[in-house]
GROMACS .gro file of C-alpha atoms in nm:
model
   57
    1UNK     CA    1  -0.797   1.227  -2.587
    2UNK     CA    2  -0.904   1.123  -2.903
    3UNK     CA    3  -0.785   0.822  -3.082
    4UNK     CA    4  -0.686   1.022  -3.409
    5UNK     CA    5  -0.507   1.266  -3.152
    6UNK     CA    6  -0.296   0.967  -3.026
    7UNK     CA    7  -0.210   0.857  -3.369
    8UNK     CA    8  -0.120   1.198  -3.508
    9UNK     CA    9   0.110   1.255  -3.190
   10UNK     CA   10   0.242   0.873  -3.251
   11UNK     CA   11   0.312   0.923  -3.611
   12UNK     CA   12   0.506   1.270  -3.573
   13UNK     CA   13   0.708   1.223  -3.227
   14UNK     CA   14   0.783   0.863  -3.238
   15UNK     CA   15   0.754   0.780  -3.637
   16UNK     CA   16   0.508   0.487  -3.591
   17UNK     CA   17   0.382   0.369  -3.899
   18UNK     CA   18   0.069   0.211  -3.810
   19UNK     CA   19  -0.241   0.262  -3.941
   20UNK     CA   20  -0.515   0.452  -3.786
   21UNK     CA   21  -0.774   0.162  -3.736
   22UNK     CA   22  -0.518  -0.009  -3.504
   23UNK     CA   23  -0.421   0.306  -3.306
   24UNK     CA   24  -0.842   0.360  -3.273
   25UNK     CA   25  -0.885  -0.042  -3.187
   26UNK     CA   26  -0.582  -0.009  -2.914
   27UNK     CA   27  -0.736   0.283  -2.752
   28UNK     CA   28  -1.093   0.136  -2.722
   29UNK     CA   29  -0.987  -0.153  -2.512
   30UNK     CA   30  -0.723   0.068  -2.319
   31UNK     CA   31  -0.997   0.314  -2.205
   32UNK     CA   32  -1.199   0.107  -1.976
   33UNK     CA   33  -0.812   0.024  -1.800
   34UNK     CA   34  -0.726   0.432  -1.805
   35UNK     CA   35  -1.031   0.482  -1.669
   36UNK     CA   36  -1.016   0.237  -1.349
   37UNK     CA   37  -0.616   0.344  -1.287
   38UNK     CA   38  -0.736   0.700  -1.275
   39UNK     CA   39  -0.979   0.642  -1.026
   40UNK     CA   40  -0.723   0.425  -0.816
   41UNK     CA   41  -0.400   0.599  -0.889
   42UNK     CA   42  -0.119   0.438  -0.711
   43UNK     CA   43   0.049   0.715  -0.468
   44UNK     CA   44   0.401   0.802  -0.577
   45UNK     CA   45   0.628   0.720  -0.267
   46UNK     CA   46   0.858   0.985  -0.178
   47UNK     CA   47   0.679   1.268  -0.368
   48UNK     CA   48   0.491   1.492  -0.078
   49UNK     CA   49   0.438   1.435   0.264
   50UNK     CA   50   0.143   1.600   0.504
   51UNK     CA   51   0.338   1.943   0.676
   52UNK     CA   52   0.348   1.910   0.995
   53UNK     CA   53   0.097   2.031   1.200
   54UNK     CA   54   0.176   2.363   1.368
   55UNK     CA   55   0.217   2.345   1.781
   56UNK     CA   56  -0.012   2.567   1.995
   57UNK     CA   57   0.112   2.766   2.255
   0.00000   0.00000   0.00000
C-alpha cells in the first residue's frame, strides 16, 4: 500500500492531522519490519487445527 493511501485512509477514518511527509517517512522505515513479520507470521493459537486424519478400514 502506498504511503499517500495510508494517509488518505488516516486522515478520513481516524481524523489525523499530520502531514503527508511524516505519514511517507513512517512508512519507509516500517516496510523493511512489515516485510520480515510477513514472512514469519506468528501462528494465531486457537484459530484452526489439522482435521483429523480419516481411519482405514
Amino acid at each position: 500500500m502506498e504511503a499517500a493511501v495510508i494517509h488518505e485512509r488516516l486522515a478520513q477514518e481516524y481524523g489525523f492531522t499530520g502531514n503527508y511527509q511524516r505519514t511517507k517517512l513512517y512508512v519507509q522505515v516500517a516496510r523493511p519490519r512489515i516485510a520480515t513479520s510477513a514472512q514469519n507470521p506468528t501462528p494465531a493459537t486457537g484459530q484452526s487445527r489439522p482435521s483429523p486424519r480419516p481411519s482405514r478400514p
